[in-house]
Amino acid sequence: HALARYAALCQASQIVPIVEPEVLMDGGHDIDTCYQVTEWVLKETFQQLYYQKVALEGMVLKPNMVIAGKKAAKRAGVDEVAEKTVKVLKDCVPASVPGIAFLSGGQSDLDATAHLDAMNRMGAPWPLTFSYSRALQNTALKTWGGSAANYAAAQKAFAHRARMNGLAAQGKWKP
């Protein structure tokens, strides 16, 4: 309800809302549990958006990917994450939503890039892109380490990760 109300208030002020329903990857849940919870969260979010009369074509969805929890015994492969994420989106997100910008949700830099690339290679009814923070900045921050001597190397690491994610958003990334 709060996300939908926020989106309605944004649109009333002629601001494009970024609607961010997120299922966290904290815990030991498997990918199927994440799928079920993500499905419920997305369906409930869109029901609330409908009640608030949010124009879906005037918003950006920023969801999680369908992925096992950080403490899960079994990690899902790149293709399984991509397949389940695209399936849940197709089942829950109206085609009038103009685009989806994924959270990295605590994934590693490479995992977030690989998952986005695999989804774009599969194809989806919407443009799929990224709105990562940790998965975009992590390597750059570690490289920098607070030292001015590492500034150029950190910038290079950040530019590289941004370029790799840009390629993944086009389904053109290669490890």
Short mmCIF file of N, CA and C in Angstrom, two decimals:
data_model
loop_
_atom_site.label_atom_id
_atom_site.label_comp_id
_atom_site.label_asym_id
_atom_site.label_seq_id
_atom_site.Cartn_x
_atom_site.Cartn_y
_atom_site.Cartn_z
N HIS A 1 0.83 -1.19 0.00
CA HIS A 1 0.00 0.00 0.00
C HIS A 1 0.88 1.26 0.00
N ALA A 2 1.92 1.25 0.84
CA ALA A 2 2.80 2.43 0.92
C ALA A 2 3.51 2.70 -0.40
N LEU A 3 3.97 1.64 -1.07
CA LEU A 3 4.61 1.82 -2.38
C LEU A 3 3.63 2.41 -3.40
N ALA A 4 2.41 1.92 -3.39
CA ALA A 4 1.41 2.40 -4.33
C ALA A 4 1.03 3.85 -4.03
N ARG A 5 0.90 4.17 -2.77
CA ARG A 5 0.56 5.55 -2.40
C ARG A 5 1.69 6.48 -2.81
N TYR A 6 2.92 6.07 -2.55
CA TYR A 6 4.10 6.85 -2.99
C TYR A 6 4.06 7.07 -4.49
N ALA A 7 3.78 6.01 -5.26
CA ALA A 7 3.74 6.12 -6.72
C ALA A 7 2.65 7.09 -7.17
N ALA A 8 1.49 7.02 -6.54
CA ALA A 8 0.39 7.93 -6.89
C ALA A 8 0.77 9.38 -6.58
N LEU A 9 1.40 9.61 -5.43
CA LEU A 9 1.82 10.97 -5.07
C LEU A 9 2.88 11.49 -6.04
N CYS A 10 3.81 10.63 -6.43
CA CYS A 10 4.81 11.02 -7.42
C CYS A 10 4.15 11.45 -8.71
N GLN A 11 3.25 10.61 -9.22
CA GLN A 11 2.59 10.93 -10.49
C GLN A 11 1.74 12.19 -10.39
N ALA A 12 1.11 12.42 -9.25
CA ALA A 12 0.33 13.65 -9.05
C ALA A 12 1.23 14.89 -9.13
N SER A 13 2.51 14.70 -8.81
CA SER A 13 3.49 15.80 -8.88
C SER A 13 4.31 15.75 -10.16
N GLN A 14 3.88 14.94 -11.11
CA GLN A 14 4.54 14.78 -12.41
C GLN A 14 5.98 14.26 -12.28
N ILE A 15 6.15 13.34 -11.35
CA ILE A 15 7.44 12.66 -11.15
C ILE A 15 7.22 11.19 -11.47
N VAL A 16 8.16 10.59 -12.18
CA VAL A 16 8.07 9.16 -12.49
C VAL A 16 8.50 8.38 -11.25
N PRO A 17 7.59 7.58 -10.69
CA PRO A 17 7.96 6.80 -9.51
C PRO A 17 8.76 5.56 -9.88
N ILE A 18 9.69 5.22 -9.01
CA ILE A 18 10.40 3.95 -9.10
C ILE A 18 9.81 3.08 -7.99
N VAL A 19 9.06 2.06 -8.40
CA VAL A 19 8.37 1.19 -7.45
C VAL A 19 9.29 0.01 -7.17
N GLU A 20 9.67 -0.14 -5.90
CA GLU A 20 10.73 -1.07 -5.53
C GLU A 20 10.26 -2.12 -4.52
N PRO A 21 9.47 -3.10 -4.98
CA PRO A 21 9.13 -4.20 -4.08
C PRO A 21 10.29 -5.19 -4.07
N GLU A 22 10.85 -5.45 -2.92
CA GLU A 22 12.05 -6.29 -2.87
C GLU A 22 11.88 -7.47 -1.93
N VAL A 23 12.22 -8.64 -2.42
CA VAL A 23 12.33 -9.83 -1.60
C VAL A 23 13.82 -10.00 -1.33
N LEU A 24 14.19 -9.94 -0.07
CA LEU A 24 15.61 -10.00 0.30
C LEU A 24 16.17 -11.41 0.14
N MET A 25 17.46 -11.47 -0.15
CA MET A 25 18.11 -12.77 -0.26
C MET A 25 18.77 -13.20 1.05
N ASP A 26 18.44 -12.51 2.14
CA ASP A 26 18.90 -12.93 3.46
C ASP A 26 18.23 -14.25 3.81
N GLY A 27 18.92 -15.13 4.48
CA GLY A 27 18.31 -16.38 4.92
C GLY A 27 18.72 -17.57 4.09
N GLY A 28 18.11 -18.70 4.40
CA GLY A 28 18.48 -19.95 3.76
C GLY A 28 17.44 -20.49 2.80
N HIS A 29 16.53 -19.65 2.34
CA HIS A 29 15.47 -20.12 1.44
C HIS A 29 16.02 -20.54 0.08
N ASP A 30 15.33 -21.48 -0.55
CA ASP A 30 15.74 -21.93 -1.89
C ASP A 30 15.11 -21.03 -2.95
N ILE A 31 15.48 -21.26 -4.19
CA ILE A 31 15.01 -20.41 -5.28
C ILE A 31 13.50 -20.54 -5.48
N ASP A 32 12.94 -21.72 -5.23
CA ASP A 32 11.49 -21.89 -5.40
C ASP A 32 10.70 -21.08 -4.37
N THR A 33 11.22 -21.01 -3.15
CA THR A 33 10.58 -20.17 -2.13
C THR A 33 10.65 -18.71 -2.53
N CYS A 34 11.79 -18.29 -3.03
CA CYS A 34 11.94 -16.91 -3.50
C CYS A 34 10.94 -16.63 -4.62
N TYR A 35 10.78 -17.59 -5.53
CA TYR A 35 9.81 -17.44 -6.62
C TYR A 35 8.41 -17.21 -6.06
N GLN A 36 7.99 -18.06 -5.13
CA GLN A 36 6.64 -17.97 -4.57
C GLN A 36 6.41 -16.63 -3.85
N VAL A 37 7.38 -16.22 -3.07
CA VAL A 37 7.24 -14.96 -2.34
C VAL A 37 7.28 -13.78 -3.30
N THR A 38 8.17 -13.82 -4.29
CA THR A 38 8.24 -12.74 -5.28
C THR A 38 6.93 -12.64 -6.05
N GLU A 39 6.37 -13.78 -6.42
CA GLU A 39 5.09 -13.78 -7.13
C GLU A 39 4.01 -13.10 -6.29
N TRP A 40 3.90 -13.46 -5.03
CA TRP A 40 2.89 -12.86 -4.16
C TRP A 40 3.13 -11.35 -4.03
N VAL A 41 4.39 -10.96 -3.80
CA VAL A 41 4.72 -9.54 -3.62
C VAL A 41 4.38 -8.74 -4.87
N LEU A 42 4.73 -9.25 -6.04
CA LEU A 42 4.43 -8.53 -7.28
C LEU A 42 2.92 -8.42 -7.52
N LYS A 43 2.19 -9.51 -7.32
CA LYS A 43 0.74 -9.46 -7.52
C LYS A 43 0.08 -8.48 -6.56
N GLU A 44 0.50 -8.50 -5.32
CA GLU A 44 -0.06 -7.58 -4.33
C GLU A 44 0.32 -6.14 -4.66
N THR A 45 1.55 -5.92 -5.10
CA THR A 45 1.99 -4.57 -5.47
C THR A 45 1.14 -4.02 -6.61
N PHE A 46 0.94 -4.82 -7.64
CA PHE A 46 0.15 -4.32 -8.77
C PHE A 46 -1.33 -4.14 -8.42
N GLN A 47 -1.85 -4.94 -7.50
CA GLN A 47 -3.21 -4.74 -7.04
C GLN A 47 -3.32 -3.38 -6.33
N GLN A 48 -2.34 -3.10 -5.47
CA GLN A 48 -2.34 -1.83 -4.76
C GLN A 48 -2.14 -0.64 -5.70
N LEU A 49 -1.30 -0.81 -6.72
CA LEU A 49 -1.12 0.25 -7.71
C LEU A 49 -2.43 0.53 -8.43
N TYR A 50 -3.18 -0.53 -8.73
CA TYR A 50 -4.49 -0.38 -9.37
C TYR A 50 -5.43 0.41 -8.45
N TYR A 51 -5.49 0.04 -7.18
CA TYR A 51 -6.37 0.74 -6.24
C TYR A 51 -6.02 2.23 -6.13
N GLN A 52 -4.75 2.54 -6.26
CA GLN A 52 -4.30 3.94 -6.15
C GLN A 52 -4.35 4.68 -7.49
N LYS A 53 -4.82 3.98 -8.53
CA LYS A 53 -4.98 4.57 -9.87
C LYS A 53 -3.65 5.06 -10.46
N VAL A 54 -2.60 4.30 -10.22
CA VAL A 54 -1.28 4.64 -10.75
C VAL A 54 -1.25 4.25 -12.23
N ALA A 55 -0.81 5.16 -13.06
CA ALA A 55 -0.66 4.89 -14.50
C ALA A 55 0.60 4.03 -14.67
N LEU A 56 0.40 2.76 -14.97
CA LEU A 56 1.54 1.83 -15.04
C LEU A 56 2.54 2.23 -16.11
N GLU A 57 2.07 2.85 -17.19
CA GLU A 57 2.99 3.26 -18.25
C GLU A 57 3.85 4.45 -17.83
N GLY A 58 3.60 4.99 -16.66
CA GLY A 58 4.37 6.13 -16.16
C GLY A 58 5.16 5.80 -14.91
N MET A 59 5.65 4.56 -14.81
CA MET A 59 6.44 4.15 -13.64
C MET A 59 7.56 3.22 -14.09
N VAL A 60 8.51 3.02 -13.21
CA VAL A 60 9.58 2.05 -13.43
C VAL A 60 9.51 1.04 -12.29
N LEU A 61 9.56 -0.23 -12.63
CA LEU A 61 9.57 -1.29 -11.62
C LEU A 61 11.02 -1.65 -11.30
N LYS A 62 11.33 -1.75 -10.01
CA LYS A 62 12.69 -2.09 -9.57
C LYS A 62 12.62 -3.28 -8.61
N PRO A 63 12.45 -4.50 -9.15
CA PRO A 63 12.30 -5.68 -8.31
C PRO A 63 13.61 -6.41 -8.06
N ASN A 64 13.50 -7.43 -7.22
CA ASN A 64 14.60 -8.36 -7.03
C ASN A 64 14.59 -9.40 -8.15
N MET A 65 15.68 -10.10 -8.30
CA MET A 65 15.72 -11.29 -9.16
C MET A 65 15.29 -12.47 -8.30
N VAL A 66 14.83 -13.53 -8.93
CA VAL A 66 14.45 -14.74 -8.21
C VAL A 66 15.72 -15.54 -7.99
N ILE A 67 16.13 -15.61 -6.73
CA ILE A 67 17.43 -16.18 -6.39
C ILE A 67 17.36 -16.83 -5.00
N ALA A 68 18.13 -17.84 -4.78
CA ALA A 68 18.16 -18.48 -3.46
C ALA A 68 18.78 -17.53 -2.44
N GLY A 69 18.43 -17.75 -1.17
CA GLY A 69 18.99 -16.94 -0.09
C GLY A 69 20.49 -17.13 0.05
N LYS A 70 21.14 -16.15 0.65
CA LYS A 70 22.60 -16.19 0.82
C LYS A 70 23.07 -17.42 1.58
N LYS A 71 22.25 -17.93 2.49
CA LYS A 71 22.64 -19.08 3.32
C LYS A 71 22.07 -20.40 2.79
N ALA A 72 21.50 -20.37 1.60
CA ALA A 72 20.90 -21.59 1.04
C ALA A 72 21.99 -22.62 0.76
N ALA A 73 21.66 -23.88 1.00
CA ALA A 73 22.61 -24.97 0.75
C ALA A 73 22.86 -25.15 -0.74
N LYS A 74 21.83 -24.91 -1.55
CA LYS A 74 21.95 -25.10 -3.00
C LYS A 74 21.79 -23.76 -3.71
N ARG A 75 22.79 -23.39 -4.48
CA ARG A 75 22.76 -22.16 -5.27
C ARG A 75 22.21 -22.48 -6.65
N ALA A 76 21.36 -21.63 -7.14
CA ALA A 76 20.81 -21.81 -8.49
C ALA A 76 21.81 -21.29 -9.51
N GLY A 77 21.84 -21.93 -10.67
CA GLY A 77 22.71 -21.49 -11.75
C GLY A 77 22.16 -20.25 -12.44
N VAL A 78 22.98 -19.65 -13.27
CA VAL A 78 22.62 -18.43 -13.99
C VAL A 78 21.35 -18.63 -14.81
N ASP A 79 21.27 -19.71 -15.57
CA ASP A 79 20.11 -19.94 -16.42
C ASP A 79 18.84 -20.12 -15.61
N GLU A 80 18.92 -20.83 -14.48
CA GLU A 80 17.73 -21.03 -13.65
C GLU A 80 17.25 -19.71 -13.06
N VAL A 81 18.16 -18.88 -12.59
CA VAL A 81 17.78 -17.56 -12.06
C VAL A 81 17.10 -16.75 -13.16
N ALA A 82 17.69 -16.74 -14.35
CA ALA A 82 17.11 -15.97 -15.46
C ALA A 82 15.73 -16.50 -15.83
N GLU A 83 15.60 -17.80 -15.97
CA GLU A 83 14.31 -18.40 -16.37
C GLU A 83 13.22 -18.12 -15.35
N LYS A 84 13.52 -18.31 -14.07
CA LYS A 84 12.50 -18.12 -13.05
C LYS A 84 12.16 -16.63 -12.88
N THR A 85 13.14 -15.77 -13.02
CA THR A 85 12.88 -14.34 -12.89
C THR A 85 12.00 -13.86 -14.03
N VAL A 86 12.34 -14.23 -15.26
CA VAL A 86 11.53 -13.80 -16.41
C VAL A 86 10.13 -14.40 -16.33
N LYS A 87 10.01 -15.64 -15.89
CA LYS A 87 8.69 -16.28 -15.77
C LYS A 87 7.83 -15.54 -14.76
N VAL A 88 8.35 -15.23 -13.59
CA VAL A 88 7.54 -14.54 -12.59
C VAL A 88 7.15 -13.15 -13.07
N LEU A 89 8.02 -12.50 -13.80
CA LEU A 89 7.68 -11.19 -14.34
C LEU A 89 6.56 -11.30 -15.38
N LYS A 90 6.68 -12.27 -16.28
CA LYS A 90 5.64 -12.46 -17.29
C LYS A 90 4.30 -12.80 -16.65
N ASP A 91 4.33 -13.54 -15.55
CA ASP A 91 3.10 -13.94 -14.87
C ASP A 91 2.48 -12.81 -14.05
N CYS A 92 3.26 -11.82 -13.66
CA CYS A 92 2.78 -10.83 -12.69
C CYS A 92 2.80 -9.37 -13.13
N VAL A 93 3.65 -9.02 -14.07
CA VAL A 93 3.84 -7.62 -14.42
C VAL A 93 3.07 -7.30 -15.71
N PRO A 94 2.16 -6.35 -15.66
CA PRO A 94 1.43 -5.97 -16.87
C PRO A 94 2.36 -5.45 -17.96
N ALA A 95 2.00 -5.71 -19.19
CA ALA A 95 2.82 -5.29 -20.34
C ALA A 95 2.92 -3.78 -20.45
N SER A 96 2.00 -3.04 -19.82
CA SER A 96 2.03 -1.58 -19.92
C SER A 96 3.16 -0.95 -19.10
N VAL A 97 3.80 -1.72 -18.22
CA VAL A 97 4.96 -1.21 -17.48
C VAL A 97 6.08 -1.03 -18.51
N PRO A 98 6.65 0.18 -18.63
CA PRO A 98 7.60 0.44 -19.71
C PRO A 98 9.00 -0.15 -19.55
N GLY A 99 9.37 -0.50 -18.33
CA GLY A 99 10.72 -1.05 -18.15
C GLY A 99 10.94 -1.55 -16.75
N ILE A 100 11.93 -2.42 -16.63
CA ILE A 100 12.28 -3.02 -15.34
C ILE A 100 13.77 -2.81 -15.11
N ALA A 101 14.08 -2.22 -13.96
CA ALA A 101 15.47 -1.97 -13.57
C ALA A 101 15.74 -2.79 -12.31
N PHE A 102 16.58 -3.79 -12.42
CA PHE A 102 16.79 -4.73 -11.32
C PHE A 102 17.69 -4.20 -10.23
N LEU A 103 17.37 -4.62 -9.01
CA LEU A 103 18.25 -4.48 -7.87
C LEU A 103 19.31 -5.58 -7.96
N SER A 104 20.48 -5.33 -7.45
CA SER A 104 21.45 -6.42 -7.36
C SER A 104 21.20 -7.24 -6.11
N GLY A 105 20.57 -6.65 -5.11
CA GLY A 105 20.13 -7.38 -3.94
C GLY A 105 21.22 -8.11 -3.19
N GLY A 106 22.43 -7.62 -3.21
CA GLY A 106 23.51 -8.27 -2.49
C GLY A 106 24.24 -9.35 -3.27
N GLN A 107 23.91 -9.51 -4.56
CA GLN A 107 24.64 -10.47 -5.39
C GLN A 107 26.05 -9.97 -5.63
N SER A 108 26.94 -10.85 -6.00
CA SER A 108 28.28 -10.42 -6.38
C SER A 108 28.20 -9.63 -7.69
N ASP A 109 29.24 -8.89 -7.97
CA ASP A 109 29.30 -8.10 -9.21
C ASP A 109 29.05 -8.98 -10.42
N LEU A 110 29.79 -10.08 -10.49
CA LEU A 110 29.69 -10.96 -11.66
C LEU A 110 28.36 -11.68 -11.74
N ASP A 111 27.82 -12.12 -10.62
CA ASP A 111 26.52 -12.81 -10.64
C ASP A 111 25.42 -11.88 -11.13
N ALA A 112 25.38 -10.66 -10.62
CA ALA A 112 24.35 -9.71 -11.03
C ALA A 112 24.44 -9.43 -12.53
N THR A 113 25.65 -9.28 -13.03
CA THR A 113 25.86 -9.04 -14.47
C THR A 113 25.44 -10.26 -15.29
N ALA A 114 25.86 -11.44 -14.87
CA ALA A 114 25.55 -12.67 -15.60
C ALA A 114 24.04 -12.93 -15.62
N HIS A 115 23.36 -12.71 -14.51
CA HIS A 115 21.92 -12.93 -14.46
C HIS A 115 21.18 -11.97 -15.38
N LEU A 116 21.56 -10.69 -15.36
CA LEU A 116 20.92 -9.70 -16.23
C LEU A 116 21.15 -10.05 -17.69
N ASP A 117 22.36 -10.43 -18.04
CA ASP A 117 22.68 -10.81 -19.41
C ASP A 117 21.85 -12.01 -19.86
N ALA A 118 21.75 -13.03 -19.01
CA ALA A 118 21.00 -14.24 -19.37
C ALA A 118 19.52 -13.91 -19.59
N MET A 119 18.96 -13.04 -18.77
CA MET A 119 17.55 -12.65 -18.96
C MET A 119 17.36 -11.91 -20.27
N ASN A 120 18.29 -11.03 -20.60
CA ASN A 120 18.16 -10.29 -21.85
C ASN A 120 18.37 -11.18 -23.07
N ARG A 121 19.20 -12.19 -22.94
CA ARG A 121 19.37 -13.15 -24.05
C ARG A 121 18.09 -13.97 -24.27
N MET A 122 17.34 -14.23 -23.18
CA MET A 122 16.08 -14.97 -23.28
C MET A 122 15.00 -14.15 -23.95
N GLY A 123 15.02 -12.87 -23.70
CA GLY A 123 13.98 -11.99 -24.21
C GLY A 123 12.86 -11.82 -23.20
N ALA A 124 12.30 -10.65 -23.15
CA ALA A 124 11.20 -10.33 -22.25
C ALA A 124 10.36 -9.23 -22.92
N PRO A 125 9.12 -9.08 -22.48
CA PRO A 125 8.27 -8.05 -23.09
C PRO A 125 8.68 -6.62 -22.73
N TRP A 126 9.60 -6.45 -21.80
CA TRP A 126 10.03 -5.12 -21.37
C TRP A 126 11.54 -5.01 -21.52
N PRO A 127 12.03 -3.79 -21.63
CA PRO A 127 13.48 -3.60 -21.50
C PRO A 127 13.89 -3.96 -20.07
N LEU A 128 14.94 -4.74 -19.94
CA LEU A 128 15.47 -5.14 -18.63
C LEU A 128 16.84 -4.49 -18.46
N THR A 129 16.99 -3.71 -17.41
CA THR A 129 18.25 -3.03 -17.18
C THR A 129 18.62 -3.15 -15.70
N PHE A 130 19.58 -2.37 -15.26
CA PHE A 130 20.09 -2.49 -13.90
C PHE A 130 20.00 -1.16 -13.17
N SER A 131 19.82 -1.26 -11.88
CA SER A 131 19.90 -0.13 -10.97
C SER A 131 20.65 -0.64 -9.75
N TYR A 132 21.87 -1.07 -10.00
CA TYR A 132 22.69 -1.67 -8.95
C TYR A 132 23.43 -0.59 -8.18
N SER A 133 23.67 -0.88 -6.93
CA SER A 133 24.58 -0.04 -6.17
C SER A 133 25.77 -0.91 -5.77
N ARG A 134 25.55 -1.87 -4.87
CA ARG A 134 26.67 -2.71 -4.43
C ARG A 134 27.35 -3.42 -5.59
N ALA A 135 26.59 -4.03 -6.48
CA ALA A 135 27.19 -4.80 -7.57
C ALA A 135 27.87 -3.90 -8.61
N LEU A 136 27.63 -2.62 -8.54
CA LEU A 136 28.29 -1.68 -9.44
C LEU A 136 29.51 -1.04 -8.76
N GLN A 137 29.40 -0.79 -7.48
CA GLN A 137 30.43 -0.04 -6.76
C GLN A 137 31.40 -0.90 -5.96
N ASN A 138 31.04 -2.13 -5.67
CA ASN A 138 31.81 -2.96 -4.74
C ASN A 138 33.29 -3.06 -5.09
N THR A 139 33.59 -3.47 -6.31
CA THR A 139 34.99 -3.63 -6.71
C THR A 139 35.74 -2.30 -6.69
N ALA A 140 35.06 -1.24 -7.14
CA ALA A 140 35.69 0.08 -7.15
C ALA A 140 36.04 0.53 -5.73
N LEU A 141 35.12 0.31 -4.80
CA LEU A 141 35.38 0.72 -3.42
C LEU A 141 36.51 -0.10 -2.79
N LYS A 142 36.53 -1.39 -3.07
CA LYS A 142 37.62 -2.23 -2.54
C LYS A 142 38.95 -1.81 -3.16
N THR A 143 38.95 -1.51 -4.45
CA THR A 143 40.17 -1.08 -5.13
C THR A 143 40.67 0.24 -4.55
N TRP A 144 39.76 1.17 -4.34
CA TRP A 144 40.12 2.48 -3.79
C TRP A 144 40.66 2.34 -2.38
N GLY A 145 39.93 1.66 -1.50
CA GLY A 145 40.38 1.44 -0.13
C GLY A 145 40.69 2.69 0.66
N GLY A 146 40.16 3.83 0.25
CA GLY A 146 40.39 5.08 0.96
C GLY A 146 41.72 5.75 0.64
N SER A 147 42.46 5.21 -0.30
CA SER A 147 43.78 5.75 -0.62
C SER A 147 43.75 6.54 -1.94
N ALA A 148 44.23 7.77 -1.88
CA ALA A 148 44.30 8.61 -3.08
C ALA A 148 45.15 7.96 -4.17
N ALA A 149 46.10 7.15 -3.78
CA ALA A 149 46.97 6.48 -4.76
C ALA A 149 46.17 5.48 -5.61
N ASN A 150 45.05 5.02 -5.11
CA ASN A 150 44.24 4.03 -5.83
C ASN A 150 43.07 4.65 -6.60
N TYR A 151 43.00 5.97 -6.61
CA TYR A 151 41.88 6.68 -7.21
C TYR A 151 41.67 6.30 -8.68
N ALA A 152 42.71 6.35 -9.48
CA ALA A 152 42.59 6.04 -10.92
C ALA A 152 42.19 4.58 -11.15
N ALA A 153 42.77 3.68 -10.38
CA ALA A 153 42.43 2.26 -10.51
C ALA A 153 40.97 2.01 -10.11
N ALA A 154 40.49 2.71 -9.09
CA ALA A 154 39.09 2.57 -8.67
C ALA A 154 38.14 3.10 -9.74
N GLN A 155 38.51 4.23 -10.35
CA GLN A 155 37.68 4.76 -11.44
C GLN A 155 37.63 3.78 -12.61
N LYS A 156 38.75 3.19 -12.91
CA LYS A 156 38.81 2.22 -14.00
C LYS A 156 37.94 1.00 -13.68
N ALA A 157 37.99 0.53 -12.44
CA ALA A 157 37.17 -0.63 -12.02
C ALA A 157 35.69 -0.29 -12.12
N PHE A 158 35.32 0.91 -11.69
CA PHE A 158 33.92 1.32 -11.76
C PHE A 158 33.45 1.43 -13.22
N ALA A 159 34.26 2.05 -14.06
CA ALA A 159 33.90 2.20 -15.48
C ALA A 159 33.77 0.84 -16.15
N HIS A 160 34.65 -0.09 -15.80
CA HIS A 160 34.59 -1.44 -16.37
C HIS A 160 33.28 -2.13 -15.97
N ARG A 161 32.93 -2.08 -14.68
CA ARG A 161 31.71 -2.75 -14.22
C ARG A 161 30.48 -2.10 -14.85
N ALA A 162 30.46 -0.78 -14.96
CA ALA A 162 29.33 -0.09 -15.60
C ALA A 162 29.21 -0.52 -17.06
N ARG A 163 30.33 -0.63 -17.76
CA ARG A 163 30.31 -1.06 -19.16
C ARG A 163 29.82 -2.51 -19.27
N MET A 164 30.27 -3.39 -18.37
CA MET A 164 29.84 -4.79 -18.41
C MET A 164 28.32 -4.90 -18.18
N ASN A 165 27.81 -4.11 -17.24
CA ASN A 165 26.37 -4.13 -17.00
C ASN A 165 25.60 -3.52 -18.17
N GLY A 166 26.18 -2.52 -18.81
CA GLY A 166 25.55 -1.96 -20.01
C GLY A 166 25.44 -3.02 -21.12
N LEU A 167 26.49 -3.81 -21.27
CA LEU A 167 26.45 -4.92 -22.25
C LEU A 167 25.42 -5.97 -21.84
N ALA A 168 25.35 -6.27 -20.55
CA ALA A 168 24.39 -7.26 -20.05
C ALA A 168 22.95 -6.79 -20.30
N ALA A 169 22.71 -5.49 -20.20
CA ALA A 169 21.38 -4.95 -20.45
C ALA A 169 20.98 -5.09 -21.91
N GLN A 170 21.95 -5.37 -22.75
CA GLN A 170 21.69 -5.61 -24.18
C GLN A 170 21.79 -7.09 -24.54
N GLY A 171 22.12 -7.93 -23.56
CA GLY A 171 22.32 -9.35 -23.82
C GLY A 171 23.58 -9.62 -24.62
N LYS A 172 24.60 -8.77 -24.44
CA LYS A 172 25.84 -8.87 -25.21
C LYS A 172 27.08 -9.05 -24.34
N TRP A 173 26.90 -9.36 -23.06
CA TRP A 173 28.03 -9.49 -22.15
C TRP A 173 28.67 -10.87 -22.31
N LYS A 174 29.98 -10.92 -22.17
CA LYS A 174 30.73 -12.18 -22.17
C LYS A 174 31.69 -12.14 -20.97
N PRO A 175 31.74 -13.26 -20.26
CA PRO A 175 32.64 -13.30 -19.08
C PRO A 175 34.08 -13.03 -19.48
#
